[in-house]
Coordinates of C-alpha atoms and ligand atoms in Angstrom, one line a residue:
M1 CA 131.3 104.1 96.5
G2 CA 130.2 100.5 96.5
A3 CA 128.8 98.6 99.5
R4 CA 127.4 100.7 102.3
T5 CA 127.7 100.5 106.1
G6 CA 124.7 100.6 108.4
Q7 CA 125.7 104.2 109.3
A8 CA 125.7 105.3 105.7
Y9 CA 122.3 103.7 105.1
K10 CA 120.8 105.5 108.1
R11 CA 122.4 108.8 107.2
R12 CA 120.9 108.7 103.7
L13 CA 117.5 107.7 105.0
Q14 CA 117.4 110.6 107.4
E15 CA 118.4 113.0 104.7
H16 CA 116.0 111.6 102.2
A17 CA 113.1 110.5 104.4
P18 CA 110.1 109.1 102.5
E19 CA 106.7 110.6 103.2
T20 CA 105.0 107.9 105.3
W21 CA 101.7 108.3 107.0
I22 CA 100.7 106.0 109.9
G23 CA 97.1 106.9 110.4
N24 CA 97.0 110.7 110.5
E25 CA 100.6 110.9 111.7
K26 CA 103.2 112.0 109.2
V27 CA 106.5 110.4 110.0
T28 CA 109.2 113.0 110.0
N29 CA 112.2 110.9 111.1
P30 CA 112.0 107.1 110.3
L31 CA 115.1 106.6 112.4
E32 CA 113.3 107.6 115.6
H33 CA 109.8 106.4 114.9
P34 CA 108.9 103.5 117.2
A35 CA 107.1 101.6 114.3
I36 CA 110.0 102.0 111.9
R37 CA 113.2 102.3 114.0
P38 CA 113.4 98.5 114.7
A39 CA 113.4 97.6 111.0
V40 CA 115.9 100.4 110.3
E41 CA 118.2 98.9 112.9
A42 CA 117.8 95.4 111.5
T43 CA 118.5 96.7 108.0
A44 CA 121.6 98.7 109.2
A45 CA 122.9 95.5 110.8
L46 CA 122.7 93.8 107.4
Y47 CA 124.8 96.5 105.7
D48 CA 127.3 96.3 108.6
I49 CA 127.7 92.6 108.5
Q50 CA 128.6 92.5 104.9
W51 CA 131.9 94.4 105.9
E52 CA 132.9 91.9 108.6
D53 CA 136.2 90.2 107.9
V54 CA 134.9 86.7 108.4
H55 CA 132.2 87.2 105.8
R56 CA 133.5 89.6 103.2
A57 CA 135.0 86.9 101.0
Y58 CA 131.4 86.1 99.9
T59 CA 129.4 89.2 100.9
L60 CA 131.5 91.5 98.7
Y61 CA 133.3 91.4 95.4
T62 CA 135.4 93.9 93.5
E63 CA 133.3 95.4 90.7
P64 CA 135.6 95.5 87.6
S65 CA 134.0 98.7 86.2
T66 CA 134.5 100.8 89.3
G67 CA 137.2 99.0 91.4
D68 CA 134.8 99.3 94.4
M69 CA 134.0 96.6 97.0
T70 CA 130.4 95.9 96.0
G71 CA 127.6 93.8 97.6
S72 CA 127.4 90.3 96.1
S73 CA 123.6 90.6 95.6
F74 CA 124.6 92.8 92.6
L75 CA 127.1 90.2 91.3
V76 CA 126.5 89.1 87.7
P77 CA 127.3 85.4 88.0
R78 CA 129.9 84.2 85.5
S79 CA 130.5 80.8 87.2
R80 CA 128.9 78.4 89.6
E81 CA 131.2 79.8 92.3
D82 CA 129.6 83.2 91.7
L83 CA 126.2 81.6 92.3
L84 CA 127.5 80.0 95.5
K85 CA 128.8 83.5 96.5
R86 CA 125.3 84.9 95.9
R87 CA 123.8 82.0 97.9
L88 CA 126.1 82.5 100.9
Q89 CA 125.4 86.3 100.9
A90 CA 121.6 85.7 100.9
K91 CA 121.9 83.0 103.6
L92 CA 123.9 85.3 105.9
W93 CA 121.4 88.1 105.6
A94 CA 118.5 85.8 106.0
E95 CA 120.0 84.3 109.2
Q96 CA 120.5 87.8 110.7
T97 CA 116.7 88.3 110.6
Y98 CA 115.8 84.6 111.0
G99 CA 114.2 84.8 107.6
L100 CA 111.6 87.2 108.9
M101 CA 112.4 90.2 106.6
G102 CA 111.3 89.0 103.2
R103 CA 112.1 92.3 101.5
S104 CA 115.7 92.8 102.8
P105 CA 117.7 94.7 100.2
D106 CA 119.0 91.6 98.4
F107 CA 115.5 90.7 97.2
L108 CA 115.2 93.7 94.8
N109 CA 119.0 93.7 94.1
A110 CA 118.4 90.2 92.7
M111 CA 115.5 91.4 90.5
L112 CA 117.5 94.4 89.2
T113 CA 120.4 92.1 88.4
A114 CA 118.1 90.1 86.2
W115 CA 116.8 93.2 84.5
Y116 CA 120.4 94.4 83.9
I117 CA 121.4 91.1 82.3
N118 CA 118.3 91.0 80.1
R119 CA 118.0 94.7 79.5
D120 CA 117.6 94.3 75.7
F121 CA 114.0 93.3 76.6
F122 CA 113.3 97.0 77.4
G123 CA 114.0 98.1 73.8
P124 CA 114.3 101.9 73.6
Y125 CA 114.7 102.1 77.4
A126 CA 117.4 99.4 77.8
D127 CA 120.1 102.0 78.5
N128 CA 118.0 103.5 81.3
V129 CA 117.8 100.0 82.9
K130 CA 121.6 99.6 82.6
R131 CA 122.3 103.0 84.1
Y132 CA 119.8 102.5 86.9
F133 CA 121.2 99.2 87.9
E134 CA 124.7 100.7 87.9
Y135 CA 123.5 103.6 90.0
I136 CA 121.8 101.4 92.6
R137 CA 124.7 98.9 92.7
D138 CA 127.4 101.6 93.0
H139 CA 125.5 103.4 95.8
D140 CA 124.2 100.2 97.4
L141 CA 120.7 101.7 97.6
Y142 CA 117.7 99.9 99.1
L143 CA 114.6 99.4 96.9
T144 CA 111.0 98.6 97.6
H145 CA 108.7 97.8 94.7
V146 CA 105.0 98.1 93.9
L147 CA 103.2 96.1 91.2
I148 CA 99.6 95.7 92.1
D149 CA 96.6 98.0 91.4
P150 CA 94.6 99.1 94.4
Q151 CA 92.0 96.4 95.3
V152 CA 89.0 98.5 94.2
D153 CA 87.2 96.5 91.5
R154 CA 89.1 93.4 90.5
S155 CA 86.4 92.5 87.9
K156 CA 87.5 95.4 85.7
P157 CA 90.7 96.4 84.0
P158 CA 92.6 99.7 84.9
S159 CA 90.8 101.6 82.1
E160 CA 87.3 100.8 83.6
Q161 CA 88.0 101.5 87.2
P162 CA 85.6 104.1 88.9
D163 CA 88.2 106.9 88.6
T164 CA 90.5 107.2 85.6
F165 CA 93.5 107.3 87.9
T166 CA 92.6 104.6 90.4
S167 CA 95.4 102.6 88.9
L168 CA 98.7 104.3 88.3
G169 CA 98.7 106.0 84.9
V170 CA 100.2 108.7 82.7
V171 CA 98.6 112.2 83.1
R172 CA 100.8 114.0 80.6
E173 CA 104.3 114.3 79.3
T174 CA 106.7 117.2 79.9
E175 CA 110.1 117.9 78.6
E176 CA 111.7 116.5 81.7
G177 CA 109.5 113.4 81.9
V178 CA 106.1 111.9 82.6
I179 CA 103.5 113.0 85.2
V180 CA 101.9 110.0 86.8
R181 CA 98.9 109.7 89.1
G182 CA 97.2 106.8 90.9
A183 CA 98.1 104.2 93.6
K184 CA 99.9 100.9 93.9
M185 CA 100.1 98.2 96.5
L186 CA 102.0 97.0 98.5
A187 CA 105.3 98.6 99.3
T188 CA 106.7 96.3 101.9
S189 CA 109.6 98.0 103.7
G190 CA 108.8 101.2 101.8
P191 CA 109.0 103.5 104.8
Y192 CA 112.7 102.8 105.3
T193 CA 114.0 102.3 101.8
D194 CA 115.7 104.7 99.4
E195 CA 113.9 104.1 96.1
V196 CA 110.8 102.5 94.6
L197 CA 110.7 100.3 91.4
V198 CA 107.3 100.3 89.7
W199 CA 106.1 97.8 87.2
P200 CA 102.6 96.5 86.6
F201 CA 101.4 93.1 87.3
H202 CA 97.9 92.1 86.5
L203 CA 96.0 88.8 86.8
R204 CA 93.8 90.1 83.9
K205 CA 96.1 90.8 81.0
P206 CA 95.8 94.5 80.0
T207 CA 94.7 95.3 76.5
E208 CA 95.5 98.3 74.3
K209 CA 92.7 100.2 76.1
D210 CA 95.0 100.1 79.1
Y211 CA 98.0 101.6 77.4
K212 CA 98.4 104.5 79.7
Y213 CA 98.8 102.2 82.7
A214 CA 101.4 100.1 81.0
L215 CA 104.4 101.7 82.7
S216 CA 107.6 100.8 84.6
F217 CA 109.9 103.3 86.2
A218 CA 111.9 104.0 89.4
L219 CA 112.0 107.0 91.7
P220 CA 113.7 108.1 94.9
L221 CA 111.2 107.9 97.7
D222 CA 111.5 111.6 98.7
T223 CA 110.2 112.6 95.2
P224 CA 107.6 115.3 95.6
G225 CA 104.0 114.0 95.5
L226 CA 104.9 110.4 96.5
K227 CA 103.2 109.3 99.7
M228 CA 102.9 106.0 101.6
I229 CA 99.9 105.1 103.7
S230 CA 101.2 102.4 106.1
R231 CA 99.1 99.6 107.5
E232 CA 98.8 99.3 111.3
P233 CA 102.2 98.6 112.7
Y234 CA 102.8 95.3 114.5
A235 CA 106.1 96.4 116.1
R236 CA 106.1 96.2 119.9
P237 CA 108.2 98.2 122.3
S238 CA 109.6 95.3 124.4
V239 CA 112.1 92.7 123.0
D240 CA 111.5 90.7 126.2
D241 CA 107.8 90.3 125.6
H242 CA 107.8 90.3 121.8
P243 CA 111.2 89.1 120.8
L244 CA 110.4 89.0 117.0
A245 CA 107.7 91.7 116.6
A246 CA 109.9 94.2 118.5
R247 CA 112.7 93.7 116.0
F248 CA 111.6 92.6 112.6
D249 CA 108.2 94.1 111.6
E250 CA 108.7 95.2 108.0
L251 CA 105.9 97.7 107.3
D252 CA 103.7 97.4 104.3
A253 CA 102.2 100.5 102.7
V254 CA 100.0 101.6 99.8
M255 CA 101.9 104.1 97.6
V256 CA 100.1 107.1 96.3
F257 CA 101.5 109.0 93.3
D258 CA 100.0 112.5 93.4
D259 CA 101.0 114.0 90.1
V260 CA 104.6 112.8 90.4
L261 CA 107.2 113.7 87.8
V262 CA 109.1 110.6 86.5
P263 CA 112.2 111.9 84.7
W264 CA 112.7 110.3 81.2
E265 CA 115.9 108.6 82.3
R266 CA 114.0 106.7 85.0
V267 CA 111.4 105.3 82.6
F268 CA 111.8 101.6 81.7
I269 CA 108.5 100.7 80.0
Y270 CA 106.3 103.4 78.5
Q271 CA 102.7 102.9 77.5
D272 CA 103.7 99.5 76.1
V273 CA 101.1 96.8 76.8
E274 CA 103.0 94.1 74.9
R275 CA 106.1 94.5 77.1
V276 CA 104.0 94.6 80.3
N277 CA 102.4 91.3 79.3
T278 CA 105.7 89.6 78.5
I279 CA 107.8 90.9 81.3
W280 CA 108.3 87.3 82.4
K281 CA 110.9 87.1 79.6
V282 CA 113.3 89.1 81.8
N283 CA 113.4 85.9 84.0
S284 CA 113.8 87.9 87.2
N285 CA 112.2 84.9 89.1
A286 CA 115.4 83.0 88.5
F287 CA 117.3 85.5 90.7
T288 CA 114.6 86.4 93.1
G289 CA 113.5 82.8 93.4
H290 CA 117.1 81.9 94.4
Q291 CA 117.1 84.6 97.1
T292 CA 113.6 83.8 98.3
S293 CA 114.2 80.1 98.5
I294 CA 117.3 80.7 100.6
R295 CA 115.4 82.9 102.9
L296 CA 112.6 80.4 103.2
L297 CA 115.1 77.7 104.0
V298 CA 116.4 79.8 106.9
K299 CA 112.9 80.6 108.1
L300 CA 111.8 77.0 108.1
Q301 CA 115.0 76.0 109.9
F302 CA 114.3 78.6 112.5
L303 CA 110.8 77.3 113.0
A304 CA 112.0 73.7 113.2
G305 CA 114.6 74.7 115.8
L306 CA 111.8 76.4 117.8
L307 CA 109.6 73.3 117.6
M308 CA 112.5 71.1 118.7
K309 CA 113.5 73.2 121.6
G310 CA 110.0 74.1 122.8
T311 CA 108.8 70.5 122.8
E312 CA 112.0 69.4 124.6
M313 CA 111.3 71.9 127.3
V314 CA 108.0 70.3 128.2
Q315 CA 108.9 66.8 126.9
T316 CA 106.2 66.5 124.4
N317 CA 109.0 65.6 122.0
Q318 CA 108.7 62.1 123.3
F319 CA 105.4 61.6 121.6
P320 CA 105.5 60.0 118.1
N321 CA 102.8 62.3 116.7
V322 CA 104.8 65.3 117.8
Q323 CA 107.9 63.9 116.3
D324 CA 106.0 63.2 113.1
L325 CA 104.8 66.8 112.8
I326 CA 108.3 68.2 113.4
G327 CA 109.6 65.6 110.8
E328 CA 107.1 67.1 108.4
V329 CA 108.9 70.5 108.8
T330 CA 112.3 69.1 108.3
T331 CA 111.1 67.4 105.1
Y332 CA 110.2 70.8 103.7
I333 CA 113.6 72.1 104.7
E334 CA 115.4 69.4 102.8
L335 CA 113.3 69.8 99.7
V336 CA 114.0 73.6 99.7
R337 CA 117.7 72.9 100.2
A338 CA 117.7 70.4 97.3
A339 CA 116.0 72.8 95.0
I340 CA 118.5 75.6 95.7
I341 CA 121.4 73.3 95.0
A342 CA 119.7 72.0 91.9
S343 CA 119.1 75.5 90.6
E344 CA 122.8 76.2 90.8
A345 CA 124.0 72.8 89.6
T346 CA 121.8 72.9 86.5
A347 CA 122.5 76.6 85.6
E348 CA 123.9 76.8 82.1
P349 CA 125.8 79.8 80.9
N350 CA 123.8 82.0 78.5
E351 CA 125.3 83.4 75.3
Q352 CA 127.1 86.1 77.3
G353 CA 128.6 83.5 79.7
I354 CA 126.3 84.4 82.5
F355 CA 125.1 81.7 84.8
I356 CA 121.4 82.2 85.5
P357 CA 119.9 79.9 88.2
N358 CA 117.6 77.3 86.8
V359 CA 114.2 78.6 87.6
T360 CA 112.3 75.3 87.4
P361 CA 113.2 73.9 90.9
L362 CA 112.9 77.4 92.3
Y363 CA 109.3 77.7 91.0
A364 CA 108.6 74.4 92.7
V365 CA 109.7 76.0 96.0
R366 CA 107.7 79.1 95.4
N367 CA 104.6 77.1 94.5
S368 CA 105.0 75.0 97.6
G369 CA 106.4 77.4 100.2
N370 CA 103.2 79.5 99.9
R371 CA 101.3 76.4 101.2
W372 CA 104.0 74.9 103.5
Y373 CA 104.5 78.0 105.6
P374 CA 100.8 78.2 106.7
R375 CA 101.0 74.5 107.4
V376 CA 104.1 74.9 109.5
R377 CA 102.3 77.7 111.5
E378 CA 99.5 75.3 112.0
I379 CA 102.0 72.7 113.2
M380 CA 103.2 75.2 115.8
Q381 CA 99.7 75.6 117.0
L382 CA 99.1 71.8 117.1
V383 CA 102.4 71.1 119.0
F384 CA 102.6 74.1 121.4
A385 CA 98.8 74.1 121.9
G386 CA 97.8 75.9 125.2
G387 CA 101.5 76.6 125.8
L388 CA 101.0 79.6 123.4
M389 CA 98.4 81.1 125.8
Y390 CA 99.8 80.1 129.1
Q391 CA 102.6 82.7 129.1
P392 CA 102.3 85.7 131.5
A393 CA 101.4 89.1 129.9
T394 CA 105.0 90.3 130.5
L395 CA 108.3 88.9 131.6
D396 CA 108.3 91.5 134.4
V397 CA 106.2 89.1 136.5
L398 CA 109.5 87.4 137.4
K399 CA 110.4 90.5 139.4
G400 CA 106.9 91.1 140.9
P401 CA 104.8 89.7 143.7
L402 CA 103.8 86.6 141.7
A403 CA 107.4 85.6 141.0
P404 CA 107.3 82.4 143.3
Y405 CA 104.2 81.1 141.5
V406 CA 105.6 81.9 138.1
Q407 CA 108.9 80.2 139.0
K408 CA 107.0 77.1 140.1
Y409 CA 104.2 76.8 137.5
Y410 CA 105.9 78.2 134.4
R411 CA 109.1 76.2 134.5
G412 CA 109.7 73.4 132.1
A413 CA 110.9 69.8 132.6
T414 CA 114.4 70.8 131.7
V415 CA 114.6 74.6 132.1
D416 CA 113.6 77.3 134.5
A417 CA 110.6 79.6 134.1
E418 CA 112.5 82.5 132.5
E419 CA 114.0 80.4 129.8
K420 CA 110.7 78.7 129.0
I421 CA 108.7 81.9 128.9
R422 CA 111.3 83.6 126.7
L423 CA 111.2 80.7 124.1
Y424 CA 107.4 80.5 124.2
R425 CA 107.1 84.2 123.6
V426 CA 109.1 83.7 120.4
A427 CA 106.6 80.9 119.4
S428 CA 103.6 83.2 120.3
D429 CA 105.0 85.9 118.1
L430 CA 104.9 83.5 115.1
A431 CA 102.0 81.3 115.9
V432 CA 99.2 83.5 117.3
S433 CA 100.1 87.3 117.1
D434 CA 99.2 89.9 114.5
F435 CA 102.9 89.9 113.5
G436 CA 102.7 86.1 113.0
S437 CA 99.4 86.3 111.0
R438 CA 101.0 88.8 108.7
H439 CA 103.9 86.4 108.1
E440 CA 101.4 83.7 107.0
L441 CA 99.7 86.2 104.6
Y442 CA 103.1 87.3 103.3
E443 CA 104.3 83.8 102.5
R444 CA 101.0 83.0 100.8
F445 CA 101.0 86.1 98.6
Y446 CA 104.3 87.8 98.4
A447 CA 105.1 86.3 94.9
G448 CA 101.5 86.8 93.6
D449 CA 98.3 84.9 93.8
P450 CA 99.2 81.3 94.7
L451 CA 96.5 79.8 92.5
F452 CA 97.5 81.6 89.2
L453 CA 101.2 81.2 90.0
R454 CA 100.9 77.5 90.2
I455 CA 98.7 77.2 87.1
Q456 CA 101.1 79.3 85.1
T457 CA 104.4 77.8 86.2
Q458 CA 103.6 74.3 87.1
Y459 CA 101.0 73.5 84.5
S460 CA 100.6 76.0 81.5
A461 CA 104.3 76.7 81.0
Y462 CA 105.6 73.5 82.6
D463 CA 107.7 71.2 80.4
K464 CA 105.4 68.3 80.0
R465 CA 107.6 66.2 77.7
E466 CA 109.0 63.7 80.3
P467 CA 105.7 62.9 82.0
L468 CA 103.9 62.5 78.7
A469 CA 106.7 60.3 77.2
L470 CA 106.1 57.8 80.0
I471 CA 102.4 57.7 79.4
E472 CA 102.9 57.4 75.7
R473 CA 105.3 54.5 76.2
L474 CA 102.8 52.7 78.4
M475 CA 100.0 53.3 75.9
K476 CA 102.1 51.7 73.2
E477 CA 102.6 48.7 75.5
I478 CA 98.9 48.2 76.3
M479 CA 97.5 49.2 73.0
P480 CA 100.0 47.8 70.4
E481 CA 97.4 47.1 67.8
K482 CA 96.1 50.6 67.8
V483 CA 99.6 52.1 67.5
K484 CA 100.4 49.8 64.6
S485 CA 97.3 50.8 62.7
E486 CA 98.1 54.5 63.0
Ligands
FAD1 C1 102.2 90.9 103.4 C2 102.2 91.2 102.0 C3 103.3 91.9 101.4 C4 103.3 92.2 100.1 N1 104.4 92.9 99.6 C5 104.4 93.3 98.3 C6 105.4 94.1 97.7 O1 106.4 94.4 98.4 N2 105.3 94.6 96.5 C7 104.2 94.4 95.7 O2 104.1 94.9 94.6 N3 103.2 93.6 96.2 C8 103.2 93.1 97.4 N4 102.2 92.3 97.9 C9 101.0 92.2 97.1 C10 100.9 90.8 96.5 O3 101.7 90.8 95.3 C11 99.4 90.6 96.2 O4 98.8 90.4 97.5 C12 99.2 89.3 95.4 O5 99.7 89.5 94.1 C13 97.7 89.0 95.3 O6 97.0 90.2 94.8 P1 95.8 90.9 95.7 O7 96.3 90.9 97.2 O8 95.5 92.1 95.1 O9 94.7 89.9 95.7 P2 93.5 89.9 94.5 O10 94.1 89.8 93.2 O11 92.6 91.0 94.8 O12 92.8 88.5 94.8 C14 91.8 88.3 95.8 C15 91.1 87.0 95.6 O13 90.4 87.1 94.3 C16 90.8 86.1 93.4 N5 90.9 86.8 92.1 C17 91.4 88.1 91.8 N6 91.4 88.3 90.5 C18 90.9 87.2 89.9 C19 90.7 86.9 88.6 N7 90.9 87.7 87.6 N8 90.2 85.6 88.3 C20 90.0 84.8 89.3 N9 90.2 85.0 90.6 C21 90.6 86.3 90.9 C22 92.2 85.7 93.9 O14 92.5 84.3 93.5 C23 92.1 85.8 95.4 O15 91.5 84.7 95.9 C24 102.2 91.9 99.3 C25 101.1 91.2 99.8 C26 101.1 90.9 101.1 C27 99.9 90.1 101.7

């Protein structure tokens, strides 16, 4: 098997369609549904491009255990060249969607690769993790994931929620596996993926009272009893009028587990509070952080290009304040680029000879990107200003009775009306639409609560030795007597 084509992805999705609800409508064919079809097409294009001759030197590798051509997002890196290969693969896929599909398949492939490398963490279930990784890799399946308990009462742990099975927990065991009930948020891309990976993430550390919620497992999305309740779709029918929303809306959904059987071979953590609280030891952020930083780099470059082109069209790019704001965006780009390169250059082989990206610079991106992206969206509003509102409701006006006015009043300094309207519709999609607002929310929260993430990774667990050594040296210089007396 190995790497898939877009056609193979679509065929499987049709044969194993997840149960998705959009309002009271049950989606029967994700390939044809107007809210899901665009994301399916965008994803199929990713699977296709990995096979193109010009790219396959880095998008694919020959997996030694199977002899199959396999996607590089499953590659266990044994050299810096392998890390570069992973980077080029992630960059190509991000460029295909302009960085707008955060949960493209390589995101969870990266997470699962880390789980596979560090599978000993899973103790009695380590072999399940190994076999699951190999199955997903060898069939090139697409995963969504759900970590968070439903936002019902955040002041209480899972065991004290209003209903015993508000949070996802074990109902009973059978010979074949475990019956689970409850809900999880938020399955981004769930309605057009193959499988779901479940593991719990809590801001409040669970205690032994919460043991029955301390679970990790994976399931095919057409498993009986599994349902997704989608948010309102932001996909639009016209690529002319909504060039991004019409192509790249990755749906988010709440996943409901209505007495679902999880076979024993799909269980990774079972009623184990200790492992849930220490899952950071798997270091999956090193691999997902590499992929998400590359995607953020592409997204910021896309936005910078949009700002450069849009301001050139109306010549606001002559003003120093506008140049300064665009320069702020390119600063973020270069910092992200530097962090990605640093994570590869300072990766050291572990005892198995595997090169794991250095997570420290990648954490710095994660803890800044969730603030930079909202700022860049603000910069788009500051720079494009009324231009974001002065576009006609539809590009069809260029063929209607108002066309002479539109040609005259909607042109730019350097371009005609059609070109300018088209570019500013891209800007509107990002800066002022519901699709664009969701992107801001996504960048703020996709990796978890930005506040706690920064406290944990940039302060509590941060290596403070170098900063403190400088202060200690200075203290010795300015208080030599005190140091001598100690
Ligand atoms: C667009 C989008 C896509 C997402 N995709 C996915 C996905 O694919 N898979 C997935 O699993 N998750 C996904 N998420 C969920 C994401 O992981 C969470 O949004 C994030 O972890 C924050 O949790 P929350 O939204 O439940 O906010 P909450 O935890 O409810 O926080 C709300 C507010 O309360 C504060 N707060 C909450 N608890 C505490 C506390 N104990 N102490 C102090 N303050 C507290 C927070 O700081 C915050 O200000 C997605 C989210 C978004 C917005």
